[in-house]
Amino acid sequence: MQTATRIAFIGLGQMGLPMATNLVKAGYEVAGFDLSPEALQKFVNEGGQAAKSAADAMAGSDVIITMLSNGKVVRNVLVEGKAYLRAPNGALILEMSSSAPEETRSLAEAVSGHLRVVDAPVSGGVKRAVDGTLAVMAGGADADFLAARPVLEAMSAKIFHCGPVGAGHAMKAINNYVSGAGVIAAVEAVLLGNAFGLDEAKVVEVLNASSGKNNATEVKMNQFILSGTFGSGFALGLMAKDIRTAANLSVSLGLSQQGLTQTADLWDDAARTLGGAVDHTRFYDYLKRQVG
């Protein structure tokens, strides 16, 4: 049982709440903050502490975890009014939001001299957040990553140190590009098979027994798309944002990657068409409209 470290957890949404709860279960003292009173109350019901503000949560905390919508929001919360100075000198920020790598590097520069930064975005969705079996992609100095690892282990099953600060967020964007491209391929395959007269469930069954298997065919098509539940817990807008982050990173590095660009364009158009708040598995509806 771990009891020595006090953690500030900022962002108690669909992913953040179960992650923070797992830290409480692991024996950590966790002060949580969210703009939603309902989310704060749920966290208190799970044994956590409710802070009055992000700055109050950071005060006296050895580790600060951010699980927010993007890097700009993270910077506003931590740096605006120099709120990060409420944390003890040398405290560790685990930036677990889906942010752009350049935003993370900028954050690290802004708080340098007072705080250490490790970017540690996750993959696995709400179910694995609840189970504590997320995959973590981390970026940061070796010593900072080692210091973060016990905290990360309370929320995840697989932890990868990908390189210096920003590397974790770069890897997350790359991962979600591959994931989003897989959704496009799986949905188009099902729609193509259906147009020919094949049973949609049969198409997925064969793909999963063959070389066409991917994450979308395994854990999304039957469970959330063909079932009509569309409840994976990951918003379409967030998927579009992550893929666009990967596309922007590619451009900034002077690369020409047409597949990535086209994938980002499709997801952006789907978010505009359906709204970014819908579940990302609703991408099926978007592509179904395109084929007529």
PDB file of C-alpha atoms in Angstrom:
ATOM      1  CA  MET A   1       0.000   0.000   0.000  1.00  0.00           C
ATOM      2  CA  GLN A   2       1.441   3.358  -1.095  1.00  0.00           C
ATOM      3  CA  THR A   3       0.682   6.257   1.260  1.00  0.00           C
ATOM      4  CA  ALA A   4       3.706   8.569   1.082  1.00  0.00           C
ATOM      5  CA  THR A   5       2.862  10.708  -1.943  1.00  0.00           C
ATOM      6  CA  ARG A   6       0.160  13.337  -2.252  1.00  0.00           C
ATOM      7  CA  ILE A   7      -1.184  13.672  -5.781  1.00  0.00           C
ATOM      8  CA  ALA A   8      -3.155  16.477  -7.411  1.00  0.00           C
ATOM      9  CA  PHE A   9      -5.414  15.111 -10.153  1.00  0.00           C
ATOM     10  CA  ILE A  10      -6.834  17.804 -12.413  1.00  0.00           C
ATOM     11  CA  GLY A  11      -9.561  16.656 -14.806  1.00  0.00           C
ATOM     12  CA  LEU A  12     -12.078  14.083 -13.556  1.00  0.00           C
ATOM     13  CA  GLY A  13     -13.851  13.240 -16.793  1.00  0.00           C
ATOM     14  CA  GLN A  14     -14.676   9.844 -18.287  1.00  0.00           C
ATOM     15  CA  MET A  15     -11.032   8.804 -18.198  1.00  0.00           C
ATOM     16  CA  GLY A  16      -9.742  10.944 -15.359  1.00  0.00           C
ATOM     17  CA  LEU A  17     -12.231   9.824 -12.725  1.00  0.00           C
ATOM     18  CA  PRO A  18     -11.447   6.084 -12.890  1.00  0.00           C
ATOM     19  CA  MET A  19      -7.722   6.810 -13.161  1.00  0.00           C
ATOM     20  CA  ALA A  20      -7.810   9.013 -10.053  1.00  0.00           C
ATOM     21  CA  THR A  21      -9.929   6.413  -8.275  1.00  0.00           C
ATOM     22  CA  ASN A  22      -7.316   3.731  -8.963  1.00  0.00           C
ATOM     23  CA  LEU A  23      -4.691   5.966  -7.367  1.00  0.00           C
ATOM     24  CA  VAL A  24      -6.860   6.205  -4.251  1.00  0.00           C
ATOM     25  CA  LYS A  25      -7.253   2.432  -4.235  1.00  0.00           C
ATOM     26  CA  ALA A  26      -3.459   2.104  -4.435  1.00  0.00           C
ATOM     27  CA  GLY A  27      -3.154   4.079  -1.199  1.00  0.00           C
ATOM     28  CA  TYR A  28      -2.248   7.514  -2.505  1.00  0.00           C
ATOM     29  CA  GLU A  29      -3.681  10.691  -0.998  1.00  0.00           C
ATOM     30  CA  VAL A  30      -5.348  12.315  -3.994  1.00  0.00           C
ATOM     31  CA  ALA A  31      -6.748  15.842  -4.181  1.00  0.00           C
ATOM     32  CA  GLY A  32      -8.944  16.066  -7.265  1.00  0.00           C
ATOM     33  CA  PHE A  33     -10.303  19.065  -9.132  1.00  0.00           C
ATOM     34  CA  ASP A  34     -12.794  19.426 -11.962  1.00  0.00           C
ATOM     35  CA  LEU A  35     -15.083  22.231 -13.075  1.00  0.00           C
ATOM     36  CA  SER A  36     -17.996  19.792 -12.755  1.00  0.00           C
ATOM     37  CA  PRO A  37     -19.409  19.590  -9.196  1.00  0.00           C
ATOM     38  CA  GLU A  38     -20.927  16.219 -10.111  1.00  0.00           C
ATOM     39  CA  ALA A  39     -17.544  14.801 -11.086  1.00  0.00           C
ATOM     40  CA  LEU A  40     -16.005  16.104  -7.869  1.00  0.00           C
ATOM     41  CA  GLN A  41     -18.751  14.486  -5.808  1.00  0.00           C
ATOM     42  CA  LYS A  42     -18.288  11.165  -7.574  1.00  0.00           C
ATOM     43  CA  PHE A  43     -14.589  11.317  -6.757  1.00  0.00           C
ATOM     44  CA  VAL A  44     -15.326  12.048  -3.096  1.00  0.00           C
ATOM     45  CA  ASN A  45     -17.685   9.064  -3.075  1.00  0.00           C
ATOM     46  CA  GLU A  46     -14.723   6.942  -4.226  1.00  0.00           C
ATOM     47  CA  GLY A  47     -12.562   8.117  -1.318  1.00  0.00           C
ATOM     48  CA  GLY A  48     -10.804  11.069  -2.916  1.00  0.00           C
ATOM     49  CA  GLN A  49     -10.503  14.637  -1.697  1.00  0.00           C
ATOM     50  CA  ALA A  50     -12.187  17.558  -3.479  1.00  0.00           C
ATOM     51  CA  ALA A  51     -10.035  20.646  -4.010  1.00  0.00           C
ATOM     52  CA  LYS A  52     -11.564  24.104  -4.448  1.00  0.00           C
ATOM     53  CA  SER A  53      -9.355  24.890  -7.437  1.00  0.00           C
ATOM     54  CA  ALA A  54      -6.512  23.451  -9.476  1.00  0.00           C
ATOM     55  CA  ALA A  55      -4.090  25.653  -7.537  1.00  0.00           C
ATOM     56  CA  ASP A  56      -5.424  24.362  -4.221  1.00  0.00           C
ATOM     57  CA  ALA A  57      -5.037  20.790  -5.453  1.00  0.00           C
ATOM     58  CA  MET A  58      -1.412  21.458  -6.394  1.00  0.00           C
ATOM     59  CA  ALA A  59      -0.510  22.997  -3.029  1.00  0.00           C
ATOM     60  CA  GLY A  60       1.595  20.476  -1.128  1.00  0.00           C
ATOM     61  CA  SER A  61       1.334  17.813  -3.851  1.00  0.00           C
ATOM     62  CA  ASP A  62       4.444  15.870  -4.861  1.00  0.00           C
ATOM     63  CA  VAL A  63       2.856  14.809  -8.163  1.00  0.00           C
ATOM     64  CA  ILE A  64       0.450  16.776 -10.366  1.00  0.00           C
ATOM     65  CA  ILE A  65      -1.553  14.868 -12.970  1.00  0.00           C
ATOM     66  CA  THR A  66      -3.398  16.685 -15.741  1.00  0.00           C
ATOM     67  CA  MET A  67      -6.084  14.867 -17.722  1.00  0.00           C
ATOM     68  CA  LEU A  68      -7.637  17.681 -19.742  1.00  0.00           C
ATOM     69  CA  SER A  69      -8.916  18.269 -23.265  1.00  0.00           C
ATOM     70  CA  ASN A  70      -5.692  19.595 -24.817  1.00  0.00           C
ATOM     71  CA  GLY A  71      -2.322  21.174 -24.161  1.00  0.00           C
ATOM     72  CA  LYS A  72      -3.587  24.758 -24.370  1.00  0.00           C
ATOM     73  CA  VAL A  73      -6.049  24.085 -21.544  1.00  0.00           C
ATOM     74  CA  VAL A  74      -3.300  22.419 -19.519  1.00  0.00           C
ATOM     75  CA  ARG A  75      -1.034  25.441 -19.943  1.00  0.00           C
ATOM     76  CA  ASN A  76      -3.824  27.829 -18.960  1.00  0.00           C
ATOM     77  CA  VAL A  77      -4.592  25.834 -15.819  1.00  0.00           C
ATOM     78  CA  LEU A  78      -0.985  25.437 -14.694  1.00  0.00           C
ATOM     79  CA  VAL A  79       0.750  28.571 -15.891  1.00  0.00           C
ATOM     80  CA  GLU A  80      -2.010  31.221 -15.827  1.00  0.00           C
ATOM     81  CA  GLY A  81      -1.419  33.309 -12.745  1.00  0.00           C
ATOM     82  CA  LYS A  82       1.619  31.121 -12.072  1.00  0.00           C
ATOM     83  CA  ALA A  83      -0.593  28.571 -10.327  1.00  0.00           C
ATOM     84  CA  TYR A  84       2.135  25.938 -10.705  1.00  0.00           C
ATOM     85  CA  LEU A  85       4.177  27.806  -8.088  1.00  0.00           C
ATOM     86  CA  ARG A  86       1.696  26.540  -5.470  1.00  0.00           C
ATOM     87  CA  ALA A  87       3.279  23.096  -5.868  1.00  0.00           C
ATOM     88  CA  PRO A  88       6.478  22.292  -3.956  1.00  0.00           C
ATOM     89  CA  ASN A  89       9.748  22.967  -5.723  1.00  0.00           C
ATOM     90  CA  GLY A  90      10.807  19.852  -7.634  1.00  0.00           C
ATOM     91  CA  ALA A  91       7.294  18.384  -7.844  1.00  0.00           C
ATOM     92  CA  LEU A  92       6.524  16.231 -10.862  1.00  0.00           C
ATOM     93  CA  ILE A  93       3.874  17.001 -13.486  1.00  0.00           C
ATOM     94  CA  LEU A  94       2.464  14.005 -15.326  1.00  0.00           C
ATOM     95  CA  GLU A  95       0.778  15.515 -18.381  1.00  0.00           C
ATOM     96  CA  MET A  96      -1.598  12.709 -19.358  1.00  0.00           C
ATOM     97  CA  SER A  97      -3.900  14.698 -21.653  1.00  0.00           C
ATOM     98  CA  SER A  98      -3.924  14.198 -25.421  1.00  0.00           C
ATOM     99  CA  SER A  99      -1.720  17.186 -26.201  1.00  0.00           C
ATOM    100  CA  ALA A 100       0.577  18.148 -29.042  1.00  0.00           C
ATOM    101  CA  PRO A 101       4.275  17.429 -28.392  1.00  0.00           C
ATOM    102  CA  GLU A 102       5.310  21.020 -29.067  1.00  0.00           C
ATOM    103  CA  GLU A 103       2.768  22.199 -26.471  1.00  0.00           C
ATOM    104  CA  THR A 104       4.291  19.839 -23.942  1.00  0.00           C
ATOM    105  CA  ARG A 105       7.797  21.083 -24.619  1.00  0.00           C
ATOM    106  CA  SER A 106       6.589  24.656 -24.259  1.00  0.00           C
ATOM    107  CA  LEU A 107       4.969  23.761 -20.925  1.00  0.00           C
ATOM    108  CA  ALA A 108       8.181  22.153 -19.705  1.00  0.00           C
ATOM    109  CA  GLU A 109      10.095  25.323 -20.545  1.00  0.00           C
ATOM    110  CA  ALA A 110       7.513  27.514 -18.800  1.00  0.00           C
ATOM    111  CA  VAL A 111       7.722  25.646 -15.485  1.00  0.00           C
ATOM    112  CA  SER A 112      11.408  24.714 -15.622  1.00  0.00           C
ATOM    113  CA  GLY A 113      13.380  25.590 -12.524  1.00  0.00           C
ATOM    114  CA  HIS A 114      10.403  24.751 -10.318  1.00  0.00           C
ATOM    115  CA  LEU A 115       8.726  21.619 -11.662  1.00  0.00           C
ATOM    116  CA  ARG A 116       9.716  18.524 -13.650  1.00  0.00           C
ATOM    117  CA  VAL A 117       7.536  17.387 -16.558  1.00  0.00           C
ATOM    118  CA  VAL A 118       6.777  13.918 -17.889  1.00  0.00           C
ATOM    119  CA  ASP A 119       4.209  13.619 -20.671  1.00  0.00           C
ATOM    120  CA  ALA A 120       2.317  10.358 -20.215  1.00  0.00           C
ATOM    121  CA  PRO A 121      -0.763  10.058 -22.451  1.00  0.00           C
ATOM    122  CA  VAL A 122      -2.710   6.816 -22.386  1.00  0.00           C
ATOM    123  CA  SER A 123      -4.457   4.375 -24.691  1.00  0.00           C
ATOM    124  CA  GLY A 124      -7.153   1.854 -23.889  1.00  0.00           C
ATOM    125  CA  GLY A 125     -10.416   3.700 -23.383  1.00  0.00           C
ATOM    126  CA  VAL A 126     -12.734   3.937 -20.414  1.00  0.00           C
ATOM    127  CA  LYS A 127     -12.916   0.193 -19.748  1.00  0.00           C
ATOM    128  CA  ARG A 128      -9.171  -0.111 -19.296  1.00  0.00           C
ATOM    129  CA  ALA A 129      -9.084   3.113 -17.293  1.00  0.00           C
ATOM    130  CA  VAL A 130     -11.520   1.485 -14.878  1.00  0.00           C
ATOM    131  CA  ASP A 131      -9.552  -1.764 -14.828  1.00  0.00           C
ATOM    132  CA  GLY A 132      -6.238   0.028 -14.366  1.00  0.00           C
ATOM    133  CA  THR A 133      -4.825  -1.671 -17.469  1.00  0.00           C
ATOM    134  CA  LEU A 134      -4.122   1.337 -19.699  1.00  0.00           C
ATOM    135  CA  ALA A 135      -1.048   1.593 -21.905  1.00  0.00           C
ATOM    136  CA  VAL A 136       1.100   4.640 -21.145  1.00  0.00           C
ATOM    137  CA  MET A 137       3.466   6.356 -23.582  1.00  0.00           C
ATOM    138  CA  ALA A 138       5.862   8.518 -21.577  1.00  0.00           C
ATOM    139  CA  GLY A 139       8.357  11.214 -22.444  1.00  0.00           C
ATOM    140  CA  GLY A 140      10.849  12.788 -20.056  1.00  0.00           C
ATOM    141  CA  ALA A 141      14.283  12.620 -18.497  1.00  0.00           C
ATOM    142  CA  ASP A 142      15.284   9.153 -17.282  1.00  0.00           C
ATOM    143  CA  ALA A 143      15.272  10.153 -13.598  1.00  0.00           C
ATOM    144  CA  ASP A 144      11.872  11.847 -13.908  1.00  0.00           C
ATOM    145  CA  PHE A 145      10.375   8.834 -15.672  1.00  0.00           C
ATOM    146  CA  LEU A 146      11.652   6.513 -12.948  1.00  0.00           C
ATOM    147  CA  ALA A 147      10.143   8.789 -10.303  1.00  0.00           C
ATOM    148  CA  ALA A 148       6.811   8.742 -12.158  1.00  0.00           C
ATOM    149  CA  ARG A 149       6.696   5.009 -12.755  1.00  0.00           C
ATOM    150  CA  PRO A 150       5.188   3.879  -9.396  1.00  0.00           C
ATOM    151  CA  VAL A 151       2.309   6.328  -9.858  1.00  0.00           C
ATOM    152  CA  LEU A 152       1.776   5.263 -13.459  1.00  0.00           C
ATOM    153  CA  GLU A 153       1.753   1.597 -12.432  1.00  0.00           C
ATOM    154  CA  ALA A 154      -1.328   2.225 -10.291  1.00  0.00           C
ATOM    155  CA  MET A 155      -3.254   3.163 -13.443  1.00  0.00           C
ATOM    156  CA  SER A 156      -1.734   1.053 -16.195  1.00  0.00           C
ATOM    157  CA  ALA A 157      -0.507  -2.364 -17.238  1.00  0.00           C
ATOM    158  CA  LYS A 158       2.036  -1.353 -19.879  1.00  0.00           C
ATOM    159  CA  ILE A 159       4.355   1.648 -19.643  1.00  0.00           C
ATOM    160  CA  PHE A 160       6.697   2.707 -22.428  1.00  0.00           C
ATOM    161  CA  HIS A 161       9.428   5.310 -22.049  1.00  0.00           C
ATOM    162  CA  CYS A 162       9.519   6.743 -25.559  1.00  0.00           C
ATOM    163  CA  GLY A 163      12.207   9.428 -25.165  1.00  0.00           C
ATOM    164  CA  PRO A 164      12.566  13.017 -23.900  1.00  0.00           C
ATOM    165  CA  VAL A 165       9.735  15.391 -23.036  1.00  0.00           C
ATOM    166  CA  GLY A 166       7.196  15.453 -25.874  1.00  0.00           C
ATOM    167  CA  ALA A 167       7.955  11.925 -27.057  1.00  0.00           C
ATOM    168  CA  GLY A 168       4.944  10.473 -25.273  1.00  0.00           C
ATOM    169  CA  HIS A 169       2.536  12.873 -26.916  1.00  0.00           C
ATOM    170  CA  ALA A 170       4.152  12.316 -30.307  1.00  0.00           C
ATOM    171  CA  MET A 171       3.697   8.567 -29.865  1.00  0.00           C
ATOM    172  CA  LYS A 172       0.054   9.017 -28.769  1.00  0.00           C
ATOM    173  CA  ALA A 173      -0.724  11.027 -31.906  1.00  0.00           C
ATOM    174  CA  ILE A 174       0.981   8.417 -34.076  1.00  0.00           C
ATOM    175  CA  ASN A 175      -0.918   5.616 -32.335  1.00  0.00           C
ATOM    176  CA  ASN A 176      -4.263   7.328 -32.827  1.00  0.00           C
ATOM    177  CA  TYR A 177      -3.484   7.943 -36.478  1.00  0.00           C
ATOM    178  CA  VAL A 178      -3.026   4.187 -36.957  1.00  0.00           C
ATOM    179  CA  SER A 179      -6.149   3.532 -34.878  1.00  0.00           C
ATOM    180  CA  GLY A 180      -8.221   6.045 -36.850  1.00  0.00           C
ATOM    181  CA  ALA A 181      -6.962   4.706 -40.174  1.00  0.00           C
ATOM    182  CA  GLY A 182      -7.965   1.234 -38.986  1.00  0.00           C
ATOM    183  CA  VAL A 183     -11.496   2.447 -38.268  1.00  0.00           C
ATOM    184  CA  ILE A 184     -11.748   3.852 -41.805  1.00  0.00           C
ATOM    185  CA  ALA A 185     -10.569   0.576 -43.331  1.00  0.00           C
ATOM    186  CA  ALA A 186     -12.836  -1.578 -41.164  1.00  0.00           C
ATOM    187  CA  VAL A 187     -15.949   0.514 -41.770  1.00  0.00           C
ATOM    188  CA  GLU A 188     -15.345   0.805 -45.513  1.00  0.00           C
ATOM    189  CA  ALA A 189     -14.764  -2.956 -45.695  1.00  0.00           C
ATOM    190  CA  VAL A 190     -18.076  -3.663 -43.979  1.00  0.00           C
ATOM    191  CA  LEU A 191     -19.928  -1.192 -46.193  1.00  0.00           C
ATOM    192  CA  LEU A 192     -18.321  -2.666 -49.309  1.00  0.00           C
ATOM    193  CA  GLY A 193     -19.212  -6.200 -48.262  1.00  0.00           C
ATOM    194  CA  ASN A 194     -22.768  -5.164 -47.478  1.00  0.00           C
ATOM    195  CA  ALA A 195     -23.158  -3.524 -50.909  1.00  0.00           C
ATOM    196  CA  PHE A 196     -22.074  -6.798 -52.507  1.00  0.00           C
ATOM    197  CA  GLY A 197     -24.571  -8.728 -50.393  1.00  0.00           C
ATOM    198  CA  LEU A 198     -22.312 -10.044 -47.636  1.00  0.00           C
ATOM    199  CA  ASP A 199     -23.540 -10.156 -44.060  1.00  0.00           C
ATOM    200  CA  GLU A 200     -21.823  -7.395 -42.035  1.00  0.00           C
ATOM    201  CA  ALA A 201     -21.181  -9.644 -39.037  1.00  0.00           C
ATOM    202  CA  LYS A 202     -19.704 -12.287 -41.335  1.00  0.00           C
ATOM    203  CA  VAL A 203     -17.324  -9.735 -42.845  1.00  0.00           C
ATOM    204  CA  VAL A 204     -16.059  -8.826 -39.368  1.00  0.00           C
ATOM    205  CA  GLU A 205     -15.781 -12.492 -38.370  1.00  0.00           C
ATOM    206  CA  VAL A 206     -13.647 -13.305 -41.404  1.00  0.00           C
ATOM    207  CA  LEU A 207     -11.465 -10.220 -40.974  1.00  0.00           C
ATOM    208  CA  ASN A 208     -10.776 -11.193 -37.385  1.00  0.00           C
ATOM    209  CA  ALA A 209      -9.674 -14.664 -38.484  1.00  0.00           C
ATOM    210  CA  SER A 210      -7.541 -13.299 -41.314  1.00  0.00           C
ATOM    211  CA  SER A 211      -4.802 -10.822 -42.100  1.00  0.00           C
ATOM    212  CA  GLY A 212      -7.255  -7.906 -42.170  1.00  0.00           C
ATOM    213  CA  LYS A 213      -7.712  -7.987 -38.392  1.00  0.00           C
ATOM    214  CA  ASN A 214      -7.039  -4.722 -36.553  1.00  0.00           C
ATOM    215  CA  ASN A 215      -8.142  -2.976 -33.367  1.00  0.00           C
ATOM    216  CA  ALA A 216     -11.327  -1.680 -34.978  1.00  0.00           C
ATOM    217  CA  THR A 217     -12.422  -5.113 -36.213  1.00  0.00           C
ATOM    218  CA  GLU A 218     -11.562  -6.713 -32.863  1.00  0.00           C
ATOM    219  CA  VAL A 219     -12.967  -4.298 -30.289  1.00  0.00           C
ATOM    220  CA  LYS A 220     -15.174  -1.764 -32.082  1.00  0.00           C
ATOM    221  CA  MET A 221     -17.165  -3.197 -34.996  1.00  0.00           C
ATOM    222  CA  ASN A 222     -19.298  -5.785 -33.205  1.00  0.00           C
ATOM    223  CA  GLN A 223     -19.231  -4.196 -29.765  1.00  0.00           C
ATOM    224  CA  PHE A 224     -20.123  -0.605 -30.615  1.00  0.00           C
ATOM    225  CA  ILE A 225     -20.929  -0.226 -34.329  1.00  0.00           C
ATOM    226  CA  LEU A 226     -22.922  -3.243 -35.542  1.00  0.00           C
ATOM    227  CA  SER A 227     -24.605  -3.439 -32.128  1.00  0.00           C
ATOM    228  CA  GLY A 228     -25.756   0.155 -32.576  1.00  0.00           C
ATOM    229  CA  THR A 229     -24.611   1.166 -29.084  1.00  0.00           C
ATOM    230  CA  PHE A 230     -21.855   3.567 -30.205  1.00  0.00           C
ATOM    231  CA  GLY A 231     -20.551   3.776 -26.640  1.00  0.00           C
ATOM    232  CA  SER A 232     -16.779   3.301 -26.684  1.00  0.00           C
ATOM    233  CA  GLY A 233     -16.299   6.330 -24.426  1.00  0.00           C
ATOM    234  CA  PHE A 234     -13.941   8.216 -26.763  1.00  0.00           C
ATOM    235  CA  ALA A 235     -15.283  11.270 -28.581  1.00  0.00           C
ATOM    236  CA  LEU A 236     -15.033  11.704 -32.337  1.00  0.00           C
ATOM    237  CA  GLY A 237     -13.621  15.193 -31.888  1.00  0.00           C
ATOM    238  CA  LEU A 238     -10.799  13.913 -29.728  1.00  0.00           C
ATOM    239  CA  MET A 239      -9.860  11.298 -32.304  1.00  0.00           C
ATOM    240  CA  ALA A 240      -9.901  13.939 -35.026  1.00  0.00           C
ATOM    241  CA  LYS A 241      -7.747  16.239 -32.886  1.00  0.00           C
ATOM    242  CA  ASP A 242      -5.141  13.548 -32.206  1.00  0.00           C
ATOM    243  CA  ILE A 243      -4.879  12.562 -35.862  1.00  0.00           C
ATOM    244  CA  ARG A 244      -4.552  16.212 -36.885  1.00  0.00           C
ATOM    245  CA  THR A 245      -1.768  16.527 -34.287  1.00  0.00           C
ATOM    246  CA  ALA A 246       0.056  13.692 -36.037  1.00  0.00           C
ATOM    247  CA  ALA A 247      -0.489  15.355 -39.423  1.00  0.00           C
ATOM    248  CA  ASN A 248       0.816  18.690 -38.134  1.00  0.00           C
ATOM    249  CA  LEU A 249       3.842  16.957 -36.649  1.00  0.00           C
ATOM    250  CA  SER A 250       4.545  15.349 -40.012  1.00  0.00           C
ATOM    251  CA  VAL A 251       4.413  18.717 -41.773  1.00  0.00           C
ATOM    252  CA  SER A 252       6.640  20.354 -39.142  1.00  0.00           C
ATOM    253  CA  LEU A 253       9.254  17.660 -39.799  1.00  0.00           C
ATOM    254  CA  GLY A 254       9.166  18.319 -43.540  1.00  0.00           C
ATOM    255  CA  LEU A 255       7.492  15.048 -44.445  1.00  0.00           C
ATOM    256  CA  SER A 256       4.939  14.434 -47.187  1.00  0.00           C
ATOM    257  CA  GLN A 257       2.582  11.680 -45.986  1.00  0.00           C
ATOM    258  CA  GLN A 258      -0.561  11.594 -48.087  1.00  0.00           C
ATOM    259  CA  GLY A 259      -2.217   8.751 -46.189  1.00  0.00           C
ATOM    260  CA  LEU A 260      -1.897  10.629 -42.903  1.00  0.00           C
ATOM    261  CA  THR A 261      -3.119  13.889 -44.442  1.00  0.00           C
ATOM    262  CA  GLN A 262      -6.156  12.223 -46.027  1.00  0.00           C
ATOM    263  CA  THR A 263      -6.991  10.385 -42.802  1.00  0.00           C
ATOM    264  CA  ALA A 264      -6.840  13.636 -40.824  1.00  0.00           C
ATOM    265  CA  ASP A 265      -9.027  15.386 -43.403  1.00  0.00           C
ATOM    266  CA  LEU A 266     -11.667  12.643 -43.233  1.00  0.00           C
ATOM    267  CA  TRP A 267     -11.840  12.703 -39.441  1.00  0.00           C
ATOM    268  CA  ASP A 268     -11.972  16.505 -39.373  1.00  0.00           C
ATOM    269  CA  ASP A 269     -14.876  16.464 -41.846  1.00  0.00           C
ATOM    270  CA  ALA A 270     -16.656  13.808 -39.800  1.00  0.00           C
ATOM    271  CA  ALA A 271     -16.314  15.967 -36.674  1.00  0.00           C
ATOM    272  CA  ARG A 272     -17.756  18.952 -38.534  1.00  0.00           C
ATOM    273  CA  THR A 273     -20.587  16.857 -39.954  1.00  0.00           C
ATOM    274  CA  LEU A 274     -21.600  14.885 -36.856  1.00  0.00           C
ATOM    275  CA  GLY A 275     -20.261  17.087 -34.087  1.00  0.00           C
ATOM    276  CA  GLY A 276     -17.149  16.400 -32.072  1.00  0.00           C
ATOM    277  CA  ALA A 277     -19.001  15.287 -28.943  1.00  0.00           C
ATOM    278  CA  VAL A 278     -20.452  12.073 -30.432  1.00  0.00           C
ATOM    279  CA  ASP A 279     -18.669   8.789 -29.874  1.00  0.00           C
ATOM    280  CA  HIS A 280     -15.895   8.232 -32.395  1.00  0.00           C
ATOM    281  CA  THR A 281     -17.489   4.949 -33.497  1.00  0.00           C
ATOM    282  CA  ARG A 282     -20.212   7.124 -35.065  1.00  0.00           C
ATOM    283  CA  PHE A 283     -17.670   7.535 -37.858  1.00  0.00           C
ATOM    284  CA  TYR A 284     -19.617   4.596 -39.306  1.00  0.00           C
ATOM    285  CA  ASP A 285     -22.608   6.926 -39.822  1.00  0.00           C
ATOM    286  CA  TYR A 286     -20.396   9.472 -41.556  1.00  0.00           C
ATOM    287  CA  LEU A 287     -18.939   6.973 -44.024  1.00  0.00           C
ATOM    288  CA  LYS A 288     -22.297   5.346 -44.599  1.00  0.00           C
ATOM    289  CA  ARG A 289     -23.649   8.704 -45.752  1.00  0.00           C
ATOM    290  CA  GLN A 290     -20.671   9.121 -48.096  1.00  0.00           C
ATOM    291  CA  VAL A 291     -21.311   5.874 -49.959  1.00  0.00           C
ATOM    292  CA  GLY A 292     -24.992   6.729 -50.431  1.00  0.00           C
TER     293      GLY A 292
END
